Short mmCIF file of N, CA and C in Angstrom, two decimals:
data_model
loop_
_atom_site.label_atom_id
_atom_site.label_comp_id
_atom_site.label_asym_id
_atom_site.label_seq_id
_atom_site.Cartn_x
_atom_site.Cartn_y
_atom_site.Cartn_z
N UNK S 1 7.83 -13.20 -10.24
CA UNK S 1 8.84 -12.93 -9.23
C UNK S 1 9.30 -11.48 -9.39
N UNK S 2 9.57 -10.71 -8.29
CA UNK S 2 10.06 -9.47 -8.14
C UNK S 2 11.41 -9.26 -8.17
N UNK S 3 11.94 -8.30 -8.73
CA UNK S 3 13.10 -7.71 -8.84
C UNK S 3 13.38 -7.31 -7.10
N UNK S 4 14.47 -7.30 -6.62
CA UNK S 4 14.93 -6.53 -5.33
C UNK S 4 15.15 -5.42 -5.50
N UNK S 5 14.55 -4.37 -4.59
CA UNK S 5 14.35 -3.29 -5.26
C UNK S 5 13.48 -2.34 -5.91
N UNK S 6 12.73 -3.38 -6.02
CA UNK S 6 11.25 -2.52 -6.90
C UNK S 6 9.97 -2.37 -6.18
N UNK S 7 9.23 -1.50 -6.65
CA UNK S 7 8.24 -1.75 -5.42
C UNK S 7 7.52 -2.54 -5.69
N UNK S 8 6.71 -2.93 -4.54
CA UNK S 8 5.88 -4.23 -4.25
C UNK S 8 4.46 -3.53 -4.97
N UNK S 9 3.78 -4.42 -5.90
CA UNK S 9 2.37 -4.19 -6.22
C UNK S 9 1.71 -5.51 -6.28
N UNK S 10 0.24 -5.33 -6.03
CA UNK S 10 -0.57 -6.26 -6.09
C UNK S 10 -1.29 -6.24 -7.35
N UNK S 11 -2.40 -7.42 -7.20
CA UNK S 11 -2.80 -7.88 -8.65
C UNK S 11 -3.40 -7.09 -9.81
N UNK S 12 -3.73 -5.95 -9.25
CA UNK S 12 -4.14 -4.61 -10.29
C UNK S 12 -3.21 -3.49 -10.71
N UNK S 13 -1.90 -3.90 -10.36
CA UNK S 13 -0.65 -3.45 -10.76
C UNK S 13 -0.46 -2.15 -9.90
N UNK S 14 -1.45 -1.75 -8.69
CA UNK S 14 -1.16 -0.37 -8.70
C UNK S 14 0.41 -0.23 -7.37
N UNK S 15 1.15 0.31 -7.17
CA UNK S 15 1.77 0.47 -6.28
C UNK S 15 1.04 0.22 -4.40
N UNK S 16 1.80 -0.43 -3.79
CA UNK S 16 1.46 -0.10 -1.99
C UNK S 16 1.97 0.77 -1.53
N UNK S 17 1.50 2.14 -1.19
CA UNK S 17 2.27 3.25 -0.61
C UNK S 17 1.96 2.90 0.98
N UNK S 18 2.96 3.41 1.31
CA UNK S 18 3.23 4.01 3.03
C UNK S 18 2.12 5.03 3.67
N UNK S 19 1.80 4.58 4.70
CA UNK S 19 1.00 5.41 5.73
C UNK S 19 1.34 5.30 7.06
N UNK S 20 0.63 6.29 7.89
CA UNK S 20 1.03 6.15 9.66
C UNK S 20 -0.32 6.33 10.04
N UNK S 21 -0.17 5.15 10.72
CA UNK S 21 -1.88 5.15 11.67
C UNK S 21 -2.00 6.32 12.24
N UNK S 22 -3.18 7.26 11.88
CA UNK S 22 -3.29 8.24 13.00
C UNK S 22 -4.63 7.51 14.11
N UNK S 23 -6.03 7.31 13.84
CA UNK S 23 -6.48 7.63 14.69
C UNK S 23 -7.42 5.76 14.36
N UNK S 24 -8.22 5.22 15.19
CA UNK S 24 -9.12 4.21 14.47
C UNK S 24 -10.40 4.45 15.28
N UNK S 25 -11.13 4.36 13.82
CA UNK S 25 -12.81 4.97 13.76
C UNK S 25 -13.42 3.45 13.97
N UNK S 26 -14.85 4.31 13.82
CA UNK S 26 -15.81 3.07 14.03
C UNK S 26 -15.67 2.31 12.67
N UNK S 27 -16.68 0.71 13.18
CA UNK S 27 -16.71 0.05 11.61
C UNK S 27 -15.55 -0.70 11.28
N UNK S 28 -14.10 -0.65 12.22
CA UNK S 28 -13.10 -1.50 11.37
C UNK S 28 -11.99 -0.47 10.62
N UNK S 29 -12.74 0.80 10.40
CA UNK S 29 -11.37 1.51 9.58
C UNK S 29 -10.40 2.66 10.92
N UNK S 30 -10.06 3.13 9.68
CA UNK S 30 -8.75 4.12 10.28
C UNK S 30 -8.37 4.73 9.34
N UNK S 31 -8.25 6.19 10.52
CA UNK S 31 -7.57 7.51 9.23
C UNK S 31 -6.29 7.34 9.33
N UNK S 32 -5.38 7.42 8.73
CA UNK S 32 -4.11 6.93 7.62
C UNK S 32 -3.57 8.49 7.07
N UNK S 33 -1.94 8.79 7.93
CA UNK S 33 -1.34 10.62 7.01
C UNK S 33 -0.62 9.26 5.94
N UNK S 34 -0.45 9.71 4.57
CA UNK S 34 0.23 9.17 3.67
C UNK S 34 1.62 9.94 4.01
N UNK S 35 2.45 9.52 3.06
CA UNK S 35 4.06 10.10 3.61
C UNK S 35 3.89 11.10 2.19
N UNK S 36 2.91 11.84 1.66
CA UNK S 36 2.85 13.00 1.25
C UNK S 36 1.81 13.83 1.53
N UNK S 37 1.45 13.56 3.04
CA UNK S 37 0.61 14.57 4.16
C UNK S 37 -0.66 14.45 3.87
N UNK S 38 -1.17 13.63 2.68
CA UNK S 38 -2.41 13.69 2.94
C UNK S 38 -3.40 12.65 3.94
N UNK S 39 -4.75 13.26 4.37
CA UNK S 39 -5.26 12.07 5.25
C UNK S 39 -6.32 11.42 4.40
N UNK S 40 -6.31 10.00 4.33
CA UNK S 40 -7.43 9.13 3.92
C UNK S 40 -8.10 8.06 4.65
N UNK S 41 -8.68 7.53 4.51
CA UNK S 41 -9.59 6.83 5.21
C UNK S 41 -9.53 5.25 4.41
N UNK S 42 -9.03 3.98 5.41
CA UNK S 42 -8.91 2.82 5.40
C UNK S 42 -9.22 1.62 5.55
N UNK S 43 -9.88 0.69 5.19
CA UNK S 43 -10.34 -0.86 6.29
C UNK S 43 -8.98 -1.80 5.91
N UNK S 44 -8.92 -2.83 6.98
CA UNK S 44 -8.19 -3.65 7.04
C UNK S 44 -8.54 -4.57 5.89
N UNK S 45 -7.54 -5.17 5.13
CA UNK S 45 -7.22 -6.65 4.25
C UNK S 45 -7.78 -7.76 4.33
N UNK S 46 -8.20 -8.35 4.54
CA UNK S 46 -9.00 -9.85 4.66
C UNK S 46 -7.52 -10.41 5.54
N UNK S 47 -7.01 -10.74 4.79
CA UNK S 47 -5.44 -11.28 5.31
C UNK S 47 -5.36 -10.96 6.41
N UNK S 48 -4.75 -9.59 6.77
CA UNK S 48 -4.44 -9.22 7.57
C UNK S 48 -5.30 -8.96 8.92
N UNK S 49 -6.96 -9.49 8.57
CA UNK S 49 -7.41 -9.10 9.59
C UNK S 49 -7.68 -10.55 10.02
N UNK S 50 -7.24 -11.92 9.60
CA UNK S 50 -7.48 -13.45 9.67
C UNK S 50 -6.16 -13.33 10.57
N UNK S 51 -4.85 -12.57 10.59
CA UNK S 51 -3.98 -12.89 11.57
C UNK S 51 -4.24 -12.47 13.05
N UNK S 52 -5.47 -11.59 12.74
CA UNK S 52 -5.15 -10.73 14.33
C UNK S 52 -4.44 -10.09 14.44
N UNK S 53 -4.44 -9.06 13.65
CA UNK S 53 -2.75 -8.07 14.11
C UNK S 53 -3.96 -6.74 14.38
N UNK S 54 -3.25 -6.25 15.21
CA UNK S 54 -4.34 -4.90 16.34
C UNK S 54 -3.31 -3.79 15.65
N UNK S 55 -4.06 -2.74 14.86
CA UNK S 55 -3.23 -1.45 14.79
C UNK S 55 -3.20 -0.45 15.55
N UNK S 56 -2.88 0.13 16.06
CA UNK S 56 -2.82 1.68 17.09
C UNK S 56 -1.81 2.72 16.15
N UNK S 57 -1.98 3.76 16.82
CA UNK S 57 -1.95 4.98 16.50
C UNK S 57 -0.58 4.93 16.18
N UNK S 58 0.20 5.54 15.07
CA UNK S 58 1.73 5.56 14.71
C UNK S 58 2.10 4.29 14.47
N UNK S 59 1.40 3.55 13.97
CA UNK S 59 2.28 2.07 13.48
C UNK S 59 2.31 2.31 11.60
N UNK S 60 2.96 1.84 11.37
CA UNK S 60 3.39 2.08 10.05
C UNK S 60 3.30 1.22 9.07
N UNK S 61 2.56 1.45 7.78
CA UNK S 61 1.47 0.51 6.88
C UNK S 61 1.62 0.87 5.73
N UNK S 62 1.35 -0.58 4.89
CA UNK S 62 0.99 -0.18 3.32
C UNK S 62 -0.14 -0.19 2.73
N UNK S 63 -0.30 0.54 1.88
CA UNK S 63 -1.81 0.61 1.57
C UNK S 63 -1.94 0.75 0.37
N UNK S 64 -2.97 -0.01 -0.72
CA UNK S 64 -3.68 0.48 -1.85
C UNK S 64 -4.91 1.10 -1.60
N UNK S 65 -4.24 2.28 -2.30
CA UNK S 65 -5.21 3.27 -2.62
C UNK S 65 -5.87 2.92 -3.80
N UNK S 66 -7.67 3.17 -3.78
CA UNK S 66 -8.56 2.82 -4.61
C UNK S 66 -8.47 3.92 -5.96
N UNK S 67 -8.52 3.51 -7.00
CA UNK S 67 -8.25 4.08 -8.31
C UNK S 67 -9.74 4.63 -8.45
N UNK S 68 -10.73 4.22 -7.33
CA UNK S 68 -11.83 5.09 -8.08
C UNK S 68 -12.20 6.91 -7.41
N UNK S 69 -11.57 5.97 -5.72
CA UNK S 69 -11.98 7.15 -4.42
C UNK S 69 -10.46 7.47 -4.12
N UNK S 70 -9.33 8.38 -3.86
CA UNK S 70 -8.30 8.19 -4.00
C UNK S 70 -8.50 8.75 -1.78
N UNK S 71 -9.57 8.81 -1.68
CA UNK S 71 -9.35 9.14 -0.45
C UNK S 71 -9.91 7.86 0.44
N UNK S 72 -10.14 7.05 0.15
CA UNK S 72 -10.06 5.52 0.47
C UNK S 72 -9.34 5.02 0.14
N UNK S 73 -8.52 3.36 0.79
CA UNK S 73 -7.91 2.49 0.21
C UNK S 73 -8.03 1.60 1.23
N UNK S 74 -7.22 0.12 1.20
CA UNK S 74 -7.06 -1.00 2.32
C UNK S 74 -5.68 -1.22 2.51
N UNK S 75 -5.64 -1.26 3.96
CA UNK S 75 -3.98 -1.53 4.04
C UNK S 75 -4.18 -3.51 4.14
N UNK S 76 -3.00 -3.25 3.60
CA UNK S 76 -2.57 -4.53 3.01
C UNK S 76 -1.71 -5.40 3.62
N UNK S 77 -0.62 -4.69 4.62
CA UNK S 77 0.69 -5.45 5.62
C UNK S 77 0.85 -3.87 6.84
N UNK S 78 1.09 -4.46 7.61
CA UNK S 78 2.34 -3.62 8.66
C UNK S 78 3.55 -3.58 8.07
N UNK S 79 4.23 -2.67 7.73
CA UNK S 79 5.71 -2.32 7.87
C UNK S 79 6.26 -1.97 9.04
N UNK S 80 7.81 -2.32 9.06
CA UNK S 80 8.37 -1.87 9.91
C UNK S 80 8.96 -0.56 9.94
N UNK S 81 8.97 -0.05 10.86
CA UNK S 81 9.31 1.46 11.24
C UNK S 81 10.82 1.71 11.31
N UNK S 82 11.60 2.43 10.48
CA UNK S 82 12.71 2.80 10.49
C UNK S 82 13.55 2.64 12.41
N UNK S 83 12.71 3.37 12.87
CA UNK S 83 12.84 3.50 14.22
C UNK S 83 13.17 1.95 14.78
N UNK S 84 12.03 1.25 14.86
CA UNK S 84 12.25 0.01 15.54
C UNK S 84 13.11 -1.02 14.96
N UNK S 85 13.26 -0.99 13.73
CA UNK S 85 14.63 -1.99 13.30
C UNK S 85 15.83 -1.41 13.59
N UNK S 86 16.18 -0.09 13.69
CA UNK S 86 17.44 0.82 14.51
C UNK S 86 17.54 0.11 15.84
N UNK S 87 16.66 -0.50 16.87
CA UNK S 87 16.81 -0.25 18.27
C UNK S 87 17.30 -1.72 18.25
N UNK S 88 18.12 -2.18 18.66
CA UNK S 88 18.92 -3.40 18.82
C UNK S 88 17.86 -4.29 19.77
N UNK S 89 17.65 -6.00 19.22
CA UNK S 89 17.28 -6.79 20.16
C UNK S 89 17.40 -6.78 21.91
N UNK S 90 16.35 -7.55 22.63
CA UNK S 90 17.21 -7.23 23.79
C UNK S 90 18.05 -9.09 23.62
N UNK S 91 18.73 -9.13 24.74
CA UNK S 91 19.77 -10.54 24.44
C UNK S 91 19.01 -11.79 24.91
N UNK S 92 19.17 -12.87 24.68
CA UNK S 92 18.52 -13.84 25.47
C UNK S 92 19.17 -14.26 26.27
N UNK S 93 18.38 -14.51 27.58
CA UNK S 93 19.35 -15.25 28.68
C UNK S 93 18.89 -16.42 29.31
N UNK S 94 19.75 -17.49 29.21
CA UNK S 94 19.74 -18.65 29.33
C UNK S 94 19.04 -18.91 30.60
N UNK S 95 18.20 -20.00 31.16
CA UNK S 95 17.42 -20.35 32.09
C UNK S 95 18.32 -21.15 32.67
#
């Protein structure tokens, strides 16, 4: 169990860092700016690609980066974007 607060790692202990979809290539991947400017190159999670979730350009992701190629890794979840949890629900209206 995780502490609140700490970052999230998976089973090889390494950290999930943050990325922003830039562009998606052939094959399933996508180039990925990390939130310290660099660009790497990505495939989708097993998981995440059994839900059907479609990425486009500027959606915002976590990713392990590979300890062997540091310019590869797999994103692992969608995060949410600072931006879109700021913008208030719209309301529901009763039928």
């Amino acid at each position: 169990m995780t502490n609140p607060g700490t970052i999230p790692q998976h089973a090889g202990g390494e950290p999930e860092l943050r990325a922003t979809v830039l562009a998606s290539l052939p094959n399933g991947m996508f180039r990925l700016r990390m939130t310290d400017g660099r660009e790497i190159v990505a495939h989708v999670a097993r998981d995440l690609r059994m839900a059907i979730t479609r990425l486009l350009p500027g959606d915002h992701v976590l990713v392990d980066v590979s300890p062997y190629d540091t310019n590869k890794a797999r994103i692992v979840r969608l995060s949410r974007s600072a931006q879109a949890s700021q913008q208030p629900s719209p309301p529901i209206q009763p039928q």
